[in-house]
PDB file of C-alpha atoms and ligand atoms in Angstrom:
ATOM      1  CA  VAL A 148      -0.004  -0.027   0.000  1.00  0.00           C
ATOM      2  CA  LEU A 149       2.906   2.400   0.705  1.00  0.00           C
ATOM      3  CA  ARG A 150       4.775   1.746  -2.454  1.00  0.00           C
ATOM      4  CA  GLN A 151       2.790   4.087  -4.816  1.00  0.00           C
ATOM      5  CA  PRO A 152       2.654   7.070  -2.466  1.00  0.00           C
ATOM      6  CA  LEU A 153       6.391   6.627  -1.555  1.00  0.00           C
ATOM      7  CA  GLU A 154       7.338   6.468  -5.263  1.00  0.00           C
ATOM      8  CA  ASP A 155       4.974   8.937  -6.895  1.00  0.00           C
ATOM      9  CA  GLY A 156       3.821  11.257  -4.053  1.00  0.00           C
ATOM     10  CA  VAL A 157       0.144  10.378  -4.925  1.00  0.00           C
ATOM     11  CA  VAL A 158      -2.326   7.833  -3.617  1.00  0.00           C
ATOM     12  CA  THR A 159      -5.129   6.319  -5.618  1.00  0.00           C
ATOM     13  CA  VAL A 160      -8.201   5.202  -3.716  1.00  0.00           C
ATOM     14  CA  SER A 161     -10.476   2.941  -5.758  1.00  0.00           C
ATOM     15  CA  ARG A 162     -14.005   2.099  -4.821  1.00  0.00           C
ATOM     16  CA  VAL A 163     -16.998   0.572  -6.678  1.00  0.00           C
ATOM     17  CA  HIS A 164     -18.263   3.925  -7.907  1.00  0.00           C
ATOM     18  CA  GLY A 165     -14.843   5.182  -9.124  1.00  0.00           C
ATOM     19  CA  SER A 166     -11.381   6.147  -8.032  1.00  0.00           C
ATOM     20  CA  ALA A 167      -9.777   9.354  -6.774  1.00  0.00           C
ATOM     21  CA  ARG A 168      -6.152  10.528  -6.762  1.00  0.00           C
ATOM     22  CA  TYR A 169      -4.857  12.563  -3.883  1.00  0.00           C
ATOM     23  CA  PRO A 170      -1.512  14.295  -3.438  1.00  0.00           C
ATOM     24  CA  CYS A 171       0.540  12.384  -0.769  1.00  0.00           C
ATOM     25  CA  ARG A 172       4.056  13.521  -0.279  1.00  0.00           C
ATOM     26  CA  PHE A 173       5.187  12.521   3.138  1.00  0.00           C
ATOM     27  CA  MET A 174       8.255  11.320   5.082  1.00  0.00           C
ATOM     28  CA  LEU A 175       8.210   7.691   6.243  1.00  0.00           C
ATOM     29  CA  ALA A 176       9.993   6.946   9.503  1.00  0.00           C
ATOM     30  CA  ALA A 177       9.815   3.352  10.696  1.00  0.00           C
ATOM     31  CA  ALA A 178      11.626   1.206  13.228  1.00  0.00           C
ATOM     32  CA  MET A 179      12.221  -2.495  13.577  1.00  0.00           C
ATOM     33  CA  ASN A 180      14.212  -4.897  15.787  1.00  0.00           C
ATOM     34  CA  PRO A 181      17.351  -6.418  14.417  1.00  0.00           C
ATOM     35  CA  CYS A 182      15.948  -9.895  15.074  1.00  0.00           C
ATOM     36  CA  LYS A 183      12.975 -11.685  16.780  1.00  0.00           C
ATOM     37  CA  CYS A 184      14.528 -11.581  20.280  1.00  0.00           C
ATOM     38  CA  GLY A 185      15.814  -8.044  19.719  1.00  0.00           C
ATOM     39  CA  TYR A 186      19.390  -8.483  20.884  1.00  0.00           C
ATOM     40  CA  LEU A 187      21.412  -9.215  17.786  1.00  0.00           C
ATOM     41  CA  GLY A 188      24.453  -6.958  17.771  1.00  0.00           C
ATOM     42  CA  HIS A 189      23.731  -5.910  21.419  1.00  0.00           C
ATOM     43  CA  PRO A 190      27.085  -5.035  23.218  1.00  0.00           C
ATOM     44  CA  THR A 191      26.274  -7.009  26.405  1.00  0.00           C
ATOM     45  CA  ARG A 192      23.225  -9.236  25.875  1.00  0.00           C
ATOM     46  CA  GLU A 193      23.126 -12.377  23.808  1.00  0.00           C
ATOM     47  CA  CYS A 194      20.828 -12.985  20.838  1.00  0.00           C
ATOM     48  CA  THR A 195      19.065 -16.331  21.053  1.00  0.00           C
ATOM     49  CA  CYS A 196      17.896 -16.495  17.458  1.00  0.00           C
ATOM     50  CA  THR A 197      19.351 -18.906  14.877  1.00  0.00           C
ATOM     51  CA  PRO A 198      20.657 -17.402  11.632  1.00  0.00           C
ATOM     52  CA  SER A 199      17.704 -18.701   9.774  1.00  0.00           C
ATOM     53  CA  ALA A 200      15.342 -17.201  12.349  1.00  0.00           C
ATOM     54  CA  VAL A 201      17.137 -13.888  11.840  1.00  0.00           C
ATOM     55  CA  GLU A 202      16.692 -14.084   8.101  1.00  0.00           C
ATOM     56  CA  GLN A 203      13.121 -15.100   8.336  1.00  0.00           C
ATOM     57  CA  TYR A 204      12.366 -12.119  10.686  1.00  0.00           C
ATOM     58  CA  ARG A 205      14.090  -9.666   8.285  1.00  0.00           C
ATOM     59  CA  ARG A 206      12.231 -10.983   5.279  1.00  0.00           C
ATOM     60  CA  ARG A 207       9.002  -9.628   6.852  1.00  0.00           C
ATOM     61  CA  ILE A 208       9.969  -6.361   5.296  1.00  0.00           C
ATOM     62  CA  SER A 209       9.755  -6.681   1.505  1.00  0.00           C
ATOM     63  CA  GLY A 210      12.714  -5.868  -0.805  1.00  0.00           C
ATOM     64  CA  PRO A 211      10.611  -3.345  -2.889  1.00  0.00           C
ATOM     65  CA  LEU A 212       9.664  -1.486   0.311  1.00  0.00           C
ATOM     66  CA  LEU A 213      13.170  -1.569   1.648  1.00  0.00           C
ATOM     67  CA  ASP A 214      14.325  -0.235  -1.718  1.00  0.00           C
ATOM     68  CA  ARG A 215      12.355   2.952  -1.149  1.00  0.00           C
ATOM     69  CA  ILE A 216      13.651   3.685   2.379  1.00  0.00           C
ATOM     70  CA  ASP A 217      16.731   5.970   1.865  1.00  0.00           C
ATOM     71  CA  LEU A 218      18.401   6.069   5.243  1.00  0.00           C
ATOM     72  CA  HIS A 219      18.855   2.878   7.368  1.00  0.00           C
ATOM     73  CA  VAL A 220      20.407   3.719  10.710  1.00  0.00           C
ATOM     74  CA  GLU A 221      21.247   1.200  13.351  1.00  0.00           C
ATOM     75  CA  ALA A 222      20.511   2.589  16.832  1.00  0.00           C
ATOM     76  CA  MET A 223      22.611   0.993  19.575  1.00  0.00           C
ATOM     77  CA  PRO A 224      21.375   0.988  23.176  1.00  0.00           C
ATOM     78  CA  VAL A 225      22.461   3.947  25.152  1.00  0.00           C
ATOM     79  CA  GLU A 226      24.443   3.482  28.411  1.00  0.00           C
ATOM     80  CA  TYR A 227      23.162   5.220  31.573  1.00  0.00           C
ATOM     81  CA  GLU A 228      26.321   7.262  31.891  1.00  0.00           C
ATOM     82  CA  ALA A 229      25.877   8.695  28.384  1.00  0.00           C
ATOM     83  CA  LEU A 230      22.201   9.580  29.093  1.00  0.00           C
ATOM     84  CA  ALA A 231      23.082  11.245  32.457  1.00  0.00           C
ATOM     85  CA  ALA A 232      26.111  13.147  31.170  1.00  0.00           C
ATOM     86  CA  GLU A 233      25.937  16.673  29.782  1.00  0.00           C
ATOM     87  CA  THR A 234      25.904  16.481  26.008  1.00  0.00           C
ATOM     88  CA  GLY A 235      28.480  18.455  24.260  1.00  0.00           C
ATOM     89  CA  GLY A 236      26.849  17.865  20.852  1.00  0.00           C
ATOM     90  CA  GLU A 237      25.943  20.364  18.168  1.00  0.00           C
ATOM     91  CA  SER A 238      22.891  22.497  18.987  1.00  0.00           C
ATOM     92  CA  SER A 239      19.605  22.081  17.056  1.00  0.00           C
ATOM     93  CA  ALA A 240      19.803  25.730  16.028  1.00  0.00           C
ATOM     94  CA  ALA A 241      23.207  25.165  14.344  1.00  0.00           C
ATOM     95  CA  ILE A 242      21.910  22.053  12.547  1.00  0.00           C
ATOM     96  CA  ARG A 243      18.732  23.910  11.496  1.00  0.00           C
ATOM     97  CA  ALA A 244      20.916  26.728   9.942  1.00  0.00           C
ATOM     98  CA  ARG A 245      22.803  24.047   7.908  1.00  0.00           C
ATOM     99  CA  VAL A 246      19.672  22.357   6.741  1.00  0.00           C
ATOM    100  CA  THR A 247      18.060  25.717   5.754  1.00  0.00           C
ATOM    101  CA  ALA A 248      21.148  26.581   3.742  1.00  0.00           C
ATOM    102  CA  ALA A 249      21.069  23.164   1.981  1.00  0.00           C
ATOM    103  CA  ARG A 250      17.299  23.638   1.179  1.00  0.00           C
ATOM    104  CA  LYS A 251      18.022  27.049  -0.399  1.00  0.00           C
ATOM    105  CA  VAL A 252      20.679  25.463  -2.625  1.00  0.00           C
ATOM    106  CA  GLN A 253      18.101  22.757  -3.720  1.00  0.00           C
ATOM    107  CA  GLN A 254      15.375  25.353  -4.366  1.00  0.00           C
ATOM    108  CA  ALA A 255      17.709  27.302  -6.665  1.00  0.00           C
ATOM    109  CA  ARG A 256      18.674  24.127  -8.451  1.00  0.00           C
ATOM    110  CA  CYS A 257      15.061  23.094  -9.041  1.00  0.00           C
ATOM    111  CA  LYS A 258      13.640  26.514  -9.899  1.00  0.00           C
ATOM    112  CA  ASP A 259      13.000  25.521 -13.586  1.00  0.00           C
ATOM    113  CA  LEU A 260      11.508  22.092 -12.730  1.00  0.00           C
ATOM    114  CA  PRO A 261       7.682  22.384 -12.067  1.00  0.00           C
ATOM    115  CA  GLY A 262       6.628  20.774  -8.830  1.00  0.00           C
ATOM    116  CA  VAL A 263      10.167  20.008  -7.729  1.00  0.00           C
ATOM    117  CA  ARG A 264      11.476  21.700  -4.593  1.00  0.00           C
ATOM    118  CA  CYS A 265      14.229  19.406  -3.233  1.00  0.00           C
ATOM    119  CA  ASN A 266      16.639  16.572  -4.145  1.00  0.00           C
ATOM    120  CA  ALA A 267      14.160  13.901  -3.155  1.00  0.00           C
ATOM    121  CA  GLN A 268      11.807  15.010  -5.921  1.00  0.00           C
ATOM    122  CA  LEU A 269      14.449  15.344  -8.775  1.00  0.00           C
ATOM    123  CA  PRO A 270      13.512  13.230 -11.761  1.00  0.00           C
ATOM    124  CA  GLY A 271      16.060  10.793 -13.143  1.00  0.00           C
ATOM    125  CA  ALA A 272      17.443  12.941 -16.066  1.00  0.00           C
ATOM    126  CA  ALA A 273      17.845  16.091 -13.878  1.00  0.00           C
ATOM    127  CA  LEU A 274      19.360  13.901 -11.136  1.00  0.00           C
ATOM    128  CA  ARG A 275      22.175  12.771 -13.400  1.00  0.00           C
ATOM    129  CA  ARG A 276      22.794  16.334 -14.644  1.00  0.00           C
ATOM    130  CA  TYR A 277      23.142  17.628 -11.060  1.00  0.00           C
ATOM    131  CA  CYS A 278      25.167  14.722  -9.743  1.00  0.00           C
ATOM    132  CA  ARG A 279      28.519  15.125 -11.295  1.00  0.00           C
ATOM    133  CA  MET A 280      30.980  12.754  -9.472  1.00  0.00           C
ATOM    134  CA  THR A 281      34.697  12.895  -8.999  1.00  0.00           C
ATOM    135  CA  PRO A 282      36.406   9.798 -10.507  1.00  0.00           C
ATOM    136  CA  SER A 283      36.977   8.280  -7.011  1.00  0.00           C
ATOM    137  CA  ALA A 284      33.318   8.807  -6.074  1.00  0.00           C
ATOM    138  CA  GLU A 285      32.288   7.068  -9.339  1.00  0.00           C
ATOM    139  CA  LYS A 286      34.650   4.085  -8.463  1.00  0.00           C
ATOM    140  CA  ILE A 287      33.034   3.658  -5.095  1.00  0.00           C
ATOM    141  CA  LEU A 288      29.548   3.697  -6.562  1.00  0.00           C
ATOM    142  CA  ARG A 289      30.446   1.260  -9.316  1.00  0.00           C
ATOM    143  CA  ALA A 290      32.144  -1.154  -6.825  1.00  0.00           C
ATOM    144  CA  ALA A 291      29.128  -1.076  -4.468  1.00  0.00           C
ATOM    145  CA  PHE A 292      26.757  -1.851  -7.338  1.00  0.00           C
ATOM    146  CA  GLU A 293      28.910  -4.749  -8.730  1.00  0.00           C
ATOM    147  CA  ARG A 294      29.273  -6.263  -5.228  1.00  0.00           C
ATOM    148  CA  LEU A 295      25.693  -5.831  -3.975  1.00  0.00           C
ATOM    149  CA  GLY A 296      23.513  -5.790  -7.055  1.00  0.00           C
ATOM    150  CA  TYR A 297      21.398  -2.794  -6.196  1.00  0.00           C
ATOM    151  CA  SER A 298      18.356  -1.986  -8.297  1.00  0.00           C
ATOM    152  CA  ALA A 299      18.131   0.889 -10.709  1.00  0.00           C
ATOM    153  CA  ARG A 300      15.756   2.498  -8.184  1.00  0.00           C
ATOM    154  CA  ALA A 301      18.316   2.206  -5.434  1.00  0.00           C
ATOM    155  CA  TYR A 302      20.904   3.842  -7.730  1.00  0.00           C
ATOM    156  CA  ASP A 303      18.757   6.926  -8.029  1.00  0.00           C
ATOM    157  CA  ARG A 304      17.953   7.050  -4.407  1.00  0.00           C
ATOM    158  CA  ILE A 305      21.551   6.754  -3.419  1.00  0.00           C
ATOM    159  CA  LEU A 306      22.477   9.556  -5.769  1.00  0.00           C
ATOM    160  CA  ARG A 307      19.734  11.841  -4.269  1.00  0.00           C
ATOM    161  CA  VAL A 308      21.061  11.136  -0.767  1.00  0.00           C
ATOM    162  CA  ALA A 309      24.670  11.810  -1.820  1.00  0.00           C
ATOM    163  CA  ARG A 310      23.528  14.975  -3.573  1.00  0.00           C
ATOM    164  CA  THR A 311      21.987  16.146  -0.244  1.00  0.00           C
ATOM    165  CA  ILE A 312      25.017  15.230   1.766  1.00  0.00           C
ATOM    166  CA  ALA A 313      27.130  17.243  -0.705  1.00  0.00           C
ATOM    167  CA  ASP A 314      24.681  20.194  -0.341  1.00  0.00           C
ATOM    168  CA  LEU A 315      24.986  20.109   3.389  1.00  0.00           C
ATOM    169  CA  ASP A 316      28.751  20.147   2.793  1.00  0.00           C
ATOM    170  CA  GLY A 317      28.568  23.110   0.471  1.00  0.00           C
ATOM    171  CA  SER A 318      30.011  21.097  -2.351  1.00  0.00           C
ATOM    172  CA  GLU A 319      29.033  21.331  -6.049  1.00  0.00           C
ATOM    173  CA  GLN A 320      30.512  17.978  -7.067  1.00  0.00           C
ATOM    174  CA  LEU A 321      29.855  14.605  -5.415  1.00  0.00           C
ATOM    175  CA  ASP A 322      33.222  13.306  -4.011  1.00  0.00           C
ATOM    176  CA  ALA A 323      34.124   9.932  -2.466  1.00  0.00           C
ATOM    177  CA  ALA A 324      33.137  10.870   1.063  1.00  0.00           C
ATOM    178  CA  HIS A 325      29.633  11.921   0.005  1.00  0.00           C
ATOM    179  CA  LEU A 326      29.102   8.597  -1.882  1.00  0.00           C
ATOM    180  CA  SER A 327      30.518   6.518   0.935  1.00  0.00           C
ATOM    181  CA  GLU A 328      28.279   8.157   3.425  1.00  0.00           C
ATOM    182  CA  ALA A 329      25.144   7.634   1.229  1.00  0.00           C
ATOM    183  CA  LEU A 330      25.980   4.013   0.789  1.00  0.00           C
ATOM    184  CA  GLN A 331      26.448   3.546   4.556  1.00  0.00           C
ATOM    185  CA  TYR A 332      22.749   4.367   4.982  1.00  0.00           C
ATOM    186  CA  ARG A 333      21.782   1.165   3.130  1.00  0.00           C
ATOM    187  CA  THR A 334      22.947  -1.274   5.711  1.00  0.00           C
ATOM    188  CA  LEU A 335      19.743  -3.378   5.515  1.00  0.00           C
ATOM    189  CA  ASP A 336      20.191  -3.983   1.860  1.00  0.00           C
ATOM    190  CA  ARG A 337      23.715  -5.245   2.640  1.00  0.00           C
ATOM    191  CA  LYS A 338      22.480  -7.582   5.320  1.00  0.00           C
ATOM    192  CA  MET A 339      19.609  -8.978   3.265  1.00  0.00           C
ATOM    193  CA  MET A 340      21.620  -9.540   0.167  1.00  0.00           C
ATOM    194  CA  ARG A 341      24.717 -11.029   1.536  1.00  0.00           C
TER     195      ARG A 341
HETATM  196 ZN1  LIG B 275      17.874 -12.419  18.292  1.00  0.00          ZN
END
């Protein structure tokens, strides 16, 4: 059910007396456990699942849906000391300023494309035009595709994420670091396709 809205930004509702299309651009955030018992990869507790049980559990999310999720992030449990400590991290205000600047770059890039306001909405041809890569970046992307057999859809989605990482970095060209980071966000593909 989520596939069409995730891909096209519209949803079609069909009933006996006809069908209607509605605009439906949204951000999907979802969470899952690493395995059935929940402890796979845990620093101190042991996972009791067999490898085939882990695989079976992960197969509950379909490949085509996973393909459309751009950022996979593994969240490790947080130790009490880290929770209780004063955080010295970057402030939300500073991050917001960086995101706003990257959004402005994207709006300028998309100004001649109707209905497109950010990298996530760039159609394929425009995406390739705006994603010039350094030779080392291209090499990393090629190697990842040959090794992991990503789909054409995943290719476009990885480029869009890399474009955004480069925008946050204030860089016109996509370099090796931008591509490597974008590929790192596809950890579930790697685990499912090993
Ligand atoms: Zn487990």
